[in-house]
Tab-separated table of C-alpha atoms and ligand atoms in Angstrom:
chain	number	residue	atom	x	y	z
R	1	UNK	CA	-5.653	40.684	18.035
R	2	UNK	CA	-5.261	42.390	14.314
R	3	UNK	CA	-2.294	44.924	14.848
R	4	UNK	CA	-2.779	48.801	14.779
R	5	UNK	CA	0.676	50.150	13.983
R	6	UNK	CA	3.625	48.810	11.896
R	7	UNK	CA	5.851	48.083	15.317
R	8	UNK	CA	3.058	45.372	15.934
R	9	UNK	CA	3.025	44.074	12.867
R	10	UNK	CA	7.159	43.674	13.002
R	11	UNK	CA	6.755	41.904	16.209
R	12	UNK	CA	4.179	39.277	14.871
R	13	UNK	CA	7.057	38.721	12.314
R	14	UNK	CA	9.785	38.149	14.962
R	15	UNK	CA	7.805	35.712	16.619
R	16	UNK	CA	6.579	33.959	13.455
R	17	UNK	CA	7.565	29.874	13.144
R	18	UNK	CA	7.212	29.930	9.432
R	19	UNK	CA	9.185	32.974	8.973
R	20	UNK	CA	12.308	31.433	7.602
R	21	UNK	CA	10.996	29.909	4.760
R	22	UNK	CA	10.691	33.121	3.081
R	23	UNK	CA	14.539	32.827	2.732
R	24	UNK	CA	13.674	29.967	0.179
R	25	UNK	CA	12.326	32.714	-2.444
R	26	UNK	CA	13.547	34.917	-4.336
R	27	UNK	CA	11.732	38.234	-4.061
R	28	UNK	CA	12.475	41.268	-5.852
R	29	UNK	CA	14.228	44.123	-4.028
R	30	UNK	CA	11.285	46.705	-2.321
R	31	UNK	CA	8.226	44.688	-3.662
R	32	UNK	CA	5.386	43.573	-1.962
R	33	UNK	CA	3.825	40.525	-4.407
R	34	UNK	CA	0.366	40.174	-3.724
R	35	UNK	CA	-0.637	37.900	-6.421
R	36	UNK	CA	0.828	34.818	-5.894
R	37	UNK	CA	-2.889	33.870	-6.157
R	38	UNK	CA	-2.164	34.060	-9.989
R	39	UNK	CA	1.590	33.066	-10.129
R	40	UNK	CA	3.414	32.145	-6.841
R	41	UNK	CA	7.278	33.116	-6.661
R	42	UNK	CA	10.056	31.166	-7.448
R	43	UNK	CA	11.711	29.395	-4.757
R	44	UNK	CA	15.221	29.518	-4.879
R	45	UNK	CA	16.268	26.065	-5.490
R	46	UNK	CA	14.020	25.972	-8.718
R	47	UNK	CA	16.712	26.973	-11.300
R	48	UNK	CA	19.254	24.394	-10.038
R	49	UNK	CA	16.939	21.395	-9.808
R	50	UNK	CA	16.057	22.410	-13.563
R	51	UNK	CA	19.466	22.827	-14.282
R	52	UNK	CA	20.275	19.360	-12.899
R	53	UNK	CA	17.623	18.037	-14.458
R	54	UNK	CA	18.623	19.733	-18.324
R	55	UNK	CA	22.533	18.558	-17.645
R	56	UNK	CA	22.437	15.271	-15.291
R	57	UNK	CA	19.258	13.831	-15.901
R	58	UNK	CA	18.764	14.515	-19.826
R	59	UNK	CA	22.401	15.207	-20.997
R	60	UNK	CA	23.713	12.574	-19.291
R	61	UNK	CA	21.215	10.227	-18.681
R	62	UNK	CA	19.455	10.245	-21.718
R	63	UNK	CA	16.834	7.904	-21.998
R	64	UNK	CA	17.971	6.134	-19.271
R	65	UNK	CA	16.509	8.398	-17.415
R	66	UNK	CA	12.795	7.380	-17.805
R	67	UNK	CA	13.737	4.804	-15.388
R	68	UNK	CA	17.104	6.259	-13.702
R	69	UNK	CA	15.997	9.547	-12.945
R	70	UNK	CA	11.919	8.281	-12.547
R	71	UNK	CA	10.672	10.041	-15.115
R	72	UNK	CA	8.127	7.812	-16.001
R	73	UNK	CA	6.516	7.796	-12.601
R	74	UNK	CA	6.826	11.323	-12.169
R	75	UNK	CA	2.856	12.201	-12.412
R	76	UNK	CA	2.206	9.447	-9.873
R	77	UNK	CA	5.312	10.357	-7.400
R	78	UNK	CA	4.334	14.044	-7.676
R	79	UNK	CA	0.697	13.165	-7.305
R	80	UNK	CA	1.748	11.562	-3.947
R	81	UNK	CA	3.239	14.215	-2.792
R	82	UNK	CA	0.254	16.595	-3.503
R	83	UNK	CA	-1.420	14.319	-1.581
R	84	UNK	CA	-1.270	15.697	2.102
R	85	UNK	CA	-1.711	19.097	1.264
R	86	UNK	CA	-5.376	18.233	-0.429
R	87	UNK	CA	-6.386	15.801	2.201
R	88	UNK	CA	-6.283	12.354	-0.433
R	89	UNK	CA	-4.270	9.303	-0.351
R	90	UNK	CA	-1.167	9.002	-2.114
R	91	UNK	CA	-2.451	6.683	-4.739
R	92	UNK	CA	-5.219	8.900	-5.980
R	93	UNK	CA	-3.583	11.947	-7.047
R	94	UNK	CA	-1.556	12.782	-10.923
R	95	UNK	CA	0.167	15.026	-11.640
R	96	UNK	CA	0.390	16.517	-15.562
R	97	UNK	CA	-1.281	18.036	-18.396
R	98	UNK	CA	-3.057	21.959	-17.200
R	99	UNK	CA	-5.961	22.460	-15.461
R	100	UNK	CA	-8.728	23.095	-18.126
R	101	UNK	CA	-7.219	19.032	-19.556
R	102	UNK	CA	-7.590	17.790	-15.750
R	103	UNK	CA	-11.950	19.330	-15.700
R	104	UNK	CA	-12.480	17.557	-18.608
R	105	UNK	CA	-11.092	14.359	-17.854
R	106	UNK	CA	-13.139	14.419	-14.685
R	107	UNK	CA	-16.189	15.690	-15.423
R	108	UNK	CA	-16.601	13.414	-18.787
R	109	UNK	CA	-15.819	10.603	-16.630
R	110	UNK	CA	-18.039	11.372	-13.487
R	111	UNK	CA	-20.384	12.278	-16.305
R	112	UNK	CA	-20.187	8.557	-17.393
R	113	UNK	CA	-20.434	7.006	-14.277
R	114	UNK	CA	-24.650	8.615	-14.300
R	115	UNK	CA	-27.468	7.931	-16.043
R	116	UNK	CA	-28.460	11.798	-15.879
R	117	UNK	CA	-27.347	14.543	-18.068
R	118	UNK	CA	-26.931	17.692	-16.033
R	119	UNK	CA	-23.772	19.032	-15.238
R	120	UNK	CA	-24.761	21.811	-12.661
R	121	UNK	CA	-22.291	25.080	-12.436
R	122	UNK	CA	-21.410	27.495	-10.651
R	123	UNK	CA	-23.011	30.825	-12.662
R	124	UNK	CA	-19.748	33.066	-11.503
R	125	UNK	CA	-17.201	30.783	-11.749
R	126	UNK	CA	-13.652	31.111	-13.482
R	127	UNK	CA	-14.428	30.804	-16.827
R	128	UNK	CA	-12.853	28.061	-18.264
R	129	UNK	CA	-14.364	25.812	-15.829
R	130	UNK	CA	-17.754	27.056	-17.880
R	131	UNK	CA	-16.202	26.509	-21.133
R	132	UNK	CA	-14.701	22.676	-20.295
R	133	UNK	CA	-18.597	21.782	-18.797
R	134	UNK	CA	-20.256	22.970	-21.739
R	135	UNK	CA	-17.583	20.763	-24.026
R	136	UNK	CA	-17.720	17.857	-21.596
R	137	UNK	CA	-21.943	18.252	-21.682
R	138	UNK	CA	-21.610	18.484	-25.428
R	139	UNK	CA	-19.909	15.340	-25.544
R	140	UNK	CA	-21.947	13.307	-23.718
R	141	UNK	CA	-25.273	14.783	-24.283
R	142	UNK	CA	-25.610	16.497	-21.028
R	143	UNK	CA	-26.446	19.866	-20.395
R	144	UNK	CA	-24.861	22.811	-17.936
R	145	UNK	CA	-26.961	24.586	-15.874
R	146	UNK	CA	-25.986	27.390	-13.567
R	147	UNK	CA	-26.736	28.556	-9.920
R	148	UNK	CA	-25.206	30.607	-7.435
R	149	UNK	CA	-23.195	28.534	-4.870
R	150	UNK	CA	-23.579	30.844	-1.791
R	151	UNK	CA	-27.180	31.240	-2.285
R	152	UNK	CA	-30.197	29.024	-1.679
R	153	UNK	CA	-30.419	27.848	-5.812
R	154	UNK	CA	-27.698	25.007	-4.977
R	155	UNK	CA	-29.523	23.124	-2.736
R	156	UNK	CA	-33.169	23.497	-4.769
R	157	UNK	CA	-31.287	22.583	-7.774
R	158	UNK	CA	-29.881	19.255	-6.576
R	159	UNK	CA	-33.083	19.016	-4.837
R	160	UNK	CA	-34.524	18.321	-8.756
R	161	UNK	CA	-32.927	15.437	-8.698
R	162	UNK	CA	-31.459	15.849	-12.310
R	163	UNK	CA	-28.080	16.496	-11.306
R	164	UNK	CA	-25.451	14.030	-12.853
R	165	UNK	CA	-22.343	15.897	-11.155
R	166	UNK	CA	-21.731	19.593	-9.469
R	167	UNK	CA	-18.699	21.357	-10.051
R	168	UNK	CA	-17.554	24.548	-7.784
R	169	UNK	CA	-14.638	25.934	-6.919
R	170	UNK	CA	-13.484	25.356	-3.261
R	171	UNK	CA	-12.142	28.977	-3.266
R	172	UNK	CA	-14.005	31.478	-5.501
R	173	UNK	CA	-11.209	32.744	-7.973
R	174	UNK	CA	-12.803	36.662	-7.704
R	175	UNK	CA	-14.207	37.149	-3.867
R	176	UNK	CA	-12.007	34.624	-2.268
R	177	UNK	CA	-15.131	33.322	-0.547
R	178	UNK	CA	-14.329	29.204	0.648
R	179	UNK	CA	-17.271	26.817	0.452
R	180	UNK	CA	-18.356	24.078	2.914
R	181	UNK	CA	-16.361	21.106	0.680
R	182	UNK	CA	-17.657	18.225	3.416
R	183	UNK	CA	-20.843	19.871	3.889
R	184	UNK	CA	-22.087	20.494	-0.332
R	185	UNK	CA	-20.144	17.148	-1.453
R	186	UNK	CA	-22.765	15.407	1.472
R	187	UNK	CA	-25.893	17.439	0.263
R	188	UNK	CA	-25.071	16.386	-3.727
R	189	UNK	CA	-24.430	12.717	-2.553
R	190	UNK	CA	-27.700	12.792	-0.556
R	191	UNK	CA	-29.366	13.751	-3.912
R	192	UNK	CA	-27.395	11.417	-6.223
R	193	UNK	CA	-24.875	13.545	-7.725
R	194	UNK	CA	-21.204	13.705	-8.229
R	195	UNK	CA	-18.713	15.916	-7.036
R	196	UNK	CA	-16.104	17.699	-8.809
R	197	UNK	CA	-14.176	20.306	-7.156
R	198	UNK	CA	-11.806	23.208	-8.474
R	199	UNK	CA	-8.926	23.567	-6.019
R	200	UNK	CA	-6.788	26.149	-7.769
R	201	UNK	CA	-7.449	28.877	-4.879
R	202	UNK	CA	-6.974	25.919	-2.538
R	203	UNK	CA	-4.352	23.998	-2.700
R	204	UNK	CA	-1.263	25.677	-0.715
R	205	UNK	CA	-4.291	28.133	0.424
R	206	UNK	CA	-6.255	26.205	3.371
R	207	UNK	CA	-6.196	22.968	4.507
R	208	UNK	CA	-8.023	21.006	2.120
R	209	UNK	CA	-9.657	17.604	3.098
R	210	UNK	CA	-11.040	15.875	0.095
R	211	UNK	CA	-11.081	12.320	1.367
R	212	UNK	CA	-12.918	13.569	4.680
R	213	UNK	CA	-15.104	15.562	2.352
R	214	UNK	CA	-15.952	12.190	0.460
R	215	UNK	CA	-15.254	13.966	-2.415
R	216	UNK	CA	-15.345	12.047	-5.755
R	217	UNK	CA	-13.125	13.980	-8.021
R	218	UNK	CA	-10.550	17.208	-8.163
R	219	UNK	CA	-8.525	19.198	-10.019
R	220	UNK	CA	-6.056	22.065	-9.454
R	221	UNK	CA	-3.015	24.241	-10.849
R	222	UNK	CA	-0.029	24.038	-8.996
R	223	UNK	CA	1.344	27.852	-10.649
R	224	UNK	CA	-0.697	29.576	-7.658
R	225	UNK	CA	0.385	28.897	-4.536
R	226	UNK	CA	2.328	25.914	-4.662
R	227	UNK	CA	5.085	27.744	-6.608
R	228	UNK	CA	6.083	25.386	-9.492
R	229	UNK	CA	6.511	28.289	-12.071
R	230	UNK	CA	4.091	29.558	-14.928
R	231	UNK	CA	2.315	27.122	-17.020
R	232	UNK	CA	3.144	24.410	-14.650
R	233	UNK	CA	1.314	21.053	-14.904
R	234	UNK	CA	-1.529	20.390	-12.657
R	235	UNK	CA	-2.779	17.975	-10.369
R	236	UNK	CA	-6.419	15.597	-10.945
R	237	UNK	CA	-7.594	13.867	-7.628
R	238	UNK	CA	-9.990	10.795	-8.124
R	239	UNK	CA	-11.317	8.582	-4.903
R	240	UNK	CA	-9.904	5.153	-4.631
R	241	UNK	CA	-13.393	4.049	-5.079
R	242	UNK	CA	-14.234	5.681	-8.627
R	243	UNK	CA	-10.991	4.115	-9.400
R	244	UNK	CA	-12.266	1.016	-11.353
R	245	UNK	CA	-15.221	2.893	-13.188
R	246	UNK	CA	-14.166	5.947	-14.245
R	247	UNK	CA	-13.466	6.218	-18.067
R	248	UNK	CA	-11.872	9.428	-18.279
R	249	UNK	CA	-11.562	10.937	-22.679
R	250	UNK	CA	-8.322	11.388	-23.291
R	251	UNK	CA	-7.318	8.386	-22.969
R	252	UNK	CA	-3.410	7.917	-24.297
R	253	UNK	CA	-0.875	5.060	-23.470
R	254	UNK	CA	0.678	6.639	-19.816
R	255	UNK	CA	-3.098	5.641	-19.022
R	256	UNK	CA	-2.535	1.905	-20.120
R	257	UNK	CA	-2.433	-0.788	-17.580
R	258	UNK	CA	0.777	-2.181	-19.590
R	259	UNK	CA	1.910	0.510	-21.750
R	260	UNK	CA	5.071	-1.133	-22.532
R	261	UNK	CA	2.978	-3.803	-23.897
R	262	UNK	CA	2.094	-1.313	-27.106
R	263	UNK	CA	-0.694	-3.115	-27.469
R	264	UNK	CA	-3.517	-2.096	-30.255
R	265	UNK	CA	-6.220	-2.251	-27.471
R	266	UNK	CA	-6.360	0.276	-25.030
R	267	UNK	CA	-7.023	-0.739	-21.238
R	268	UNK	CA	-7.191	1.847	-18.548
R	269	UNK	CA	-4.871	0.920	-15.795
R	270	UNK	CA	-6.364	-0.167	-12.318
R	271	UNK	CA	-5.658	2.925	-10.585
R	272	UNK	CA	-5.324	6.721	-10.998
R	273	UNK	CA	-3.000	6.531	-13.457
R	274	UNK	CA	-6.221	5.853	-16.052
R	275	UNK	CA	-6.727	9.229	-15.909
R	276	UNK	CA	-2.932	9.857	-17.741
R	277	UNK	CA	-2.418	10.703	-21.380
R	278	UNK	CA	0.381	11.284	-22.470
R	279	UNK	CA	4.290	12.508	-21.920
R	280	UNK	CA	4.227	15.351	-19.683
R	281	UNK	CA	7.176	18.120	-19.816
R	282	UNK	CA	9.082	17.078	-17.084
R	283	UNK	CA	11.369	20.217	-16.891
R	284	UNK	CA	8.435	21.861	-15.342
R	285	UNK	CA	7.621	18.935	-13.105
R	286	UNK	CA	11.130	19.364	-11.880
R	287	UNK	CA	10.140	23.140	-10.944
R	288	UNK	CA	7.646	21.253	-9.335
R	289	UNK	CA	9.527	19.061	-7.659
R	290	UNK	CA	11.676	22.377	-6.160
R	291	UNK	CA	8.681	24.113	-4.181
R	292	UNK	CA	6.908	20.904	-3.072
R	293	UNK	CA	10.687	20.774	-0.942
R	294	UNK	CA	9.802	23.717	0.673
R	295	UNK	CA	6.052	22.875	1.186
R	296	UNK	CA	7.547	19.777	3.082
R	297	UNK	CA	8.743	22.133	5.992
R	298	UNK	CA	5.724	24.102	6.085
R	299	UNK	CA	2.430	22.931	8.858
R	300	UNK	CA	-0.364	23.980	7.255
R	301	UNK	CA	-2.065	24.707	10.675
R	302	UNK	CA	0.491	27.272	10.922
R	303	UNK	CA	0.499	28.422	7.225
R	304	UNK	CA	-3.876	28.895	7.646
R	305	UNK	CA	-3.678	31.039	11.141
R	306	UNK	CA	-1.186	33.116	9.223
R	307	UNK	CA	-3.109	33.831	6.154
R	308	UNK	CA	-6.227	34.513	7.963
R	309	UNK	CA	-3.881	37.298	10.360
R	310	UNK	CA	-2.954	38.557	7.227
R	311	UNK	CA	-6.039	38.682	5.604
R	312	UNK	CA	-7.740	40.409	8.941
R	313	UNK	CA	-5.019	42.986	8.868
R	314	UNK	CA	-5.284	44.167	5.202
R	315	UNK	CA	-9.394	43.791	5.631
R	316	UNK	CA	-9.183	45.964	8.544
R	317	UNK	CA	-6.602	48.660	6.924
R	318	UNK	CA	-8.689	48.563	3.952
R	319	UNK	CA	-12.140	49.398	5.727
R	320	UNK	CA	-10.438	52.392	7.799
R	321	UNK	CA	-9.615	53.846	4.517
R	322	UNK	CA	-12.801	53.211	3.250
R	323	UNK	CA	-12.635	50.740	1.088
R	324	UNK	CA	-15.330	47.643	1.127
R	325	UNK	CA	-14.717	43.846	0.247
R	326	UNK	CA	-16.617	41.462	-1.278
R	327	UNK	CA	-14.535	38.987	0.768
R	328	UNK	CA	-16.403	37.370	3.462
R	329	UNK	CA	-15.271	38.591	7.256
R	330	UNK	CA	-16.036	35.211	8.957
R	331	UNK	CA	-12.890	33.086	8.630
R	332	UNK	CA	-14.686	29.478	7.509
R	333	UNK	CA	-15.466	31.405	4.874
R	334	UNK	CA	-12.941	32.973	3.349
R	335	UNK	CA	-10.158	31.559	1.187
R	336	UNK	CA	-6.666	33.260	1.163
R	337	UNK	CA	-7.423	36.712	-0.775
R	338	UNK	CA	-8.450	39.926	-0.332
R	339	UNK	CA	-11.024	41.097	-3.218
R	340	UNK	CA	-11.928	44.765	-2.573
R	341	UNK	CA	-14.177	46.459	-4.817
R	342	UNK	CA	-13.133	49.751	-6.794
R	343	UNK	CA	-14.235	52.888	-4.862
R	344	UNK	CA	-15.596	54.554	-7.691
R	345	UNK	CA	-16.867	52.931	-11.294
R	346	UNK	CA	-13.767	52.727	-13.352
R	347	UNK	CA	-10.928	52.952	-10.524
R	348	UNK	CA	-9.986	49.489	-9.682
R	349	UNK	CA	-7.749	48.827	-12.804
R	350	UNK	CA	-5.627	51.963	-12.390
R	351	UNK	CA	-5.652	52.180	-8.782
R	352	UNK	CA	-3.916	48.469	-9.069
R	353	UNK	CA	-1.622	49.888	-11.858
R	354	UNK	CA	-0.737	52.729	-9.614
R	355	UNK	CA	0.442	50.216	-6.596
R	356	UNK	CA	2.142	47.993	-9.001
R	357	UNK	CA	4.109	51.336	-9.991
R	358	UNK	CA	4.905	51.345	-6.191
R	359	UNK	CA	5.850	48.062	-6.309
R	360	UNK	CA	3.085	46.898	-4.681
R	361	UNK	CA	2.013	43.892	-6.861
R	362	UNK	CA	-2.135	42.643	-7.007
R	363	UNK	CA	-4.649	42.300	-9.823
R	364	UNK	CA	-7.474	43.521	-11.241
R	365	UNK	CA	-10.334	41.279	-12.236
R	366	UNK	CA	-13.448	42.577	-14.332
R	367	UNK	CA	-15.390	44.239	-13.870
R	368	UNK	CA	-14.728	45.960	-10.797
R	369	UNK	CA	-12.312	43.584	-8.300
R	370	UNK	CA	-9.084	45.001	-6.755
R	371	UNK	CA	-7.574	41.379	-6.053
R	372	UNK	CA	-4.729	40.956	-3.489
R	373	UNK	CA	-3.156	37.344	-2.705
R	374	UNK	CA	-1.727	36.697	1.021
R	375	UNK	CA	1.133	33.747	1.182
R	376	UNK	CA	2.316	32.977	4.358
R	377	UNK	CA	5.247	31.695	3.392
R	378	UNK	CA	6.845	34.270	1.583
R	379	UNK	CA	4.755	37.219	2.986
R	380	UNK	CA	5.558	39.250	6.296
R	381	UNK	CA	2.770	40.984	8.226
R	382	UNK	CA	4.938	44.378	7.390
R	383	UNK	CA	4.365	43.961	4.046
R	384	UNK	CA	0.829	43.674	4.754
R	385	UNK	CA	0.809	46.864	6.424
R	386	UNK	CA	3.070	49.044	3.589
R	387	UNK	CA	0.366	46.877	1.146
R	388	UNK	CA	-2.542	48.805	3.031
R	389	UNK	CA	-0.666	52.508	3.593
R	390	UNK	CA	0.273	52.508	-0.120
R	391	UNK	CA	-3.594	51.465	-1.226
R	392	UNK	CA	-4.476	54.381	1.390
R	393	UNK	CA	-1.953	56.829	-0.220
R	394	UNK	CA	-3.254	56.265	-3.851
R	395	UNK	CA	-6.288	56.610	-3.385
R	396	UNK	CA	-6.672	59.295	-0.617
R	397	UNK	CA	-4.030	61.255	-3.041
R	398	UNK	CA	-6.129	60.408	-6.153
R	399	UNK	CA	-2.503	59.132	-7.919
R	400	UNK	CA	-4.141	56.582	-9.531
R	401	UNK	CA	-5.898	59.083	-11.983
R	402	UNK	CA	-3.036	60.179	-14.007
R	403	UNK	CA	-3.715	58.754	-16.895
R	404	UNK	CA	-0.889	56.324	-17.348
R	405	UNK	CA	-2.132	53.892	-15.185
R	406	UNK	CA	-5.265	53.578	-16.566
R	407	UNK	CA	-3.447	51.745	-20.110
R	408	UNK	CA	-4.327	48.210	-20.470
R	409	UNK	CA	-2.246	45.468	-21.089
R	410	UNK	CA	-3.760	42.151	-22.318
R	411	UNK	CA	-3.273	40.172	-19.227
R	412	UNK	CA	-4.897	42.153	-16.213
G	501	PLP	C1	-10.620	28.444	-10.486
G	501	PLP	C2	-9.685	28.329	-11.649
G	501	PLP	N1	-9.755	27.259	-12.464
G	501	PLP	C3	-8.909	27.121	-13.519
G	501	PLP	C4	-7.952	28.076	-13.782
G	501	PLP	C5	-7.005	28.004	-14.939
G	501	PLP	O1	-6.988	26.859	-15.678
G	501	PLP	P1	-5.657	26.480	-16.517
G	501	PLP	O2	-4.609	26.108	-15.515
G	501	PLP	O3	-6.079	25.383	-17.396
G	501	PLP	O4	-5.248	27.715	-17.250
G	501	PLP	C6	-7.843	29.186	-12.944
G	501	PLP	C7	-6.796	30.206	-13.229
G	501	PLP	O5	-6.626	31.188	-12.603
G	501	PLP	C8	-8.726	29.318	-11.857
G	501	PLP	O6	-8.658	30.389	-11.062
């Protein structure tokens, strides 16, 4: 049952089992972050695991420390430890380079591994996952075409039987709506396509199953809600089975099967690690490193029935105050966001600026998205409910029309 007062709400909190781990953040004093869909907080232990890393590892170690310390398995030790929280096997997730790096590698290599030349989009997808197809198309001759995911185009486009690979987003970056992963990845295979799949709103979101999927490839940030700090690296996912024929672009010696070997002839190692480059920056792996420790105590059974609580509760405030979403109401498909849309052309930007001013942190995204992230590990269901009065307030009270809230910064 979605509460009706704030008493109910604090009671959900008493009895909640992953309540403590909010104790592992640090949260600013009266704020209610919403938007660790964009940039998840910092657990606490992330500055001294850095700072360990910057005095012990590097200032004493040196570069000992490639082996000491692990350094130079890193992207494959982190990459394990991704692992259960996407659903793969330990041995076919990296870790490094960013996101937009990570599509490219994949989709130039499932490219490779067809003899057809579409790469078929998702027309409202985040953008550079547009961008990267149309340069990983260009490279290989292939061409992007677009559809919308949630409607009837997807299956009549793989249905031309054109389709070299499909890439969508798990979780749609603006509406928060979740696709069927085992049930599109089935439909492309049935008509001879690839799968790549964009699991930055996923990962640390829902429970992600790519290897019960039968996915073929992956990618995601780990900045969002896995915690690891702004600009962190990101993680690529390729089956076991695509190990052996995937020629991934970038190819750069950490992708060698004996890099030590400096040989003049580059050849891809056996496994996952073909899809490396080159050195990484390790001081934010080790941020990394911090917030996968506290994603170690967290069930994501638990962690899913909580976001979707939350997400019913700020759905449900939102609609009595008369606000609509563009978030879907049945829970398969919805991610772990709230988008609503702006009650009137031009008020979603400053009624977001007006909330931030009351500490109540979200995002705007154009043209017309009020977008509000729910993390059930550092979020209370009373912070839900303030979220929802203080959206009430602002706009009921028209506050968000004074006129400095509707000043743009560059990042929205
Ligand atoms: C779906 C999706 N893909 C990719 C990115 C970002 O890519 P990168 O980490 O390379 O900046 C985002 C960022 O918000 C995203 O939402």
């Amino acid at each position: 049952m979605t509460p009706t007062t704030r008493e109910e709400c604090a009671a959900l909190d008493a009895a909640d089992p992953l309540a403590p781990l909010r104790d592992e953040f640090v949260l600013p004093e009266g704020m209610v972050y919403l938007d660790g869909n964009s940039l998840g907080a910092l657990p606490r232990a992330t500055p001294g695991r850095i700072a360990d890393m910057v005095e012990r590892e590097w200032g004493q170690g040196l570069v000992r420390s490639w082996n000491d310390a692990g350094w130079w398995d890193k992207p494959r030790t982190l990459g394990a430890r991704i692992a259960p929280l996407v659903g793969a096997g330990p041995d076919e997730v990296v870790v490094g380079d960013g996101t937009s790096a990570n599509l490219f590698k994949t989709l130039v290599a499932a490219l490779r591994m067809s003899d057809r030349s579409v790469v078929l989009g998702e027309a409202g997808n985040f953008p550079t996952d547009l961008y990267v197809a149309e340069g990983a198309a260009s490279l290989t001759g292939a061409v992007q075409r677009r559809v919308d995911p949630d409607g009837p185009g997807l299956a009549e486009a793989l249905a031309a039987g054109d389709v070299a690979v499909l890439l969508l987003s798990h979780v749609d970056y603006r509406s928060g709506t979740m696709r069927d992963m085992a049930g599109i990845t089935r439909l492309a295979h049935e008509h001879g396509a690839l799968v790549v799949w964009d699991l930055c709103h996923s990962a640390g979101a829902v429970p992600v199953d790519l290897s019960g999927s039968g996915a073929d490839f992956a990618v995601g940030c780990t900045y969002k809600y896995l915690n690891a700090g702004p600009g962190s690296p990101s993680f690529l996912y390729a089956a076991r089975r695509h190990h052996a024929a995937a020629e991934q672009p970038l190819s750069g010696w950490h992708g060698h099967a004996r890099p030590f070997e400096f040989s003049a002839d580059y050849e891809p190692a056996p496994g996952v690690s073909r899809f490396l480059s080159g050195s990484q920056p390790l001081l934010a792996a080790a941020a990394l490193e911090a917030s996968l420790d506290v994603w170690a105590r967290a069930d994501m059974a638990l962690v899913r029935a909580k976001s979707l609580a939350m997400t019913d509760l700020f759905l449900d405030r939102a609609a009595a105050a008369g606000i609509s979403s563009i978030t879907p109401a049945e829970h398969g498909r919805r991610g772990s966001q709230v988008a609503l849309v702006e009650p009137e052309e031009g008020a979603g930007y400053p009624i977001v600026q007006a909330l931030i001013a009351r500490g109540v942190v979200g995002d705007f995204r154009a043209p017309d998205v009020m977008r509000f992230g729910f993390t059930p590990l550092y979020l209370r269901h009373v912070d839900v409910w303030d979220a929802a009065e203080a959206l009430r307030e602002v706009v009921e009270t028209g506050e968000w029309r004074q006129e400095r809230f509707s000043l743009r910064s560059e990042v929205t």
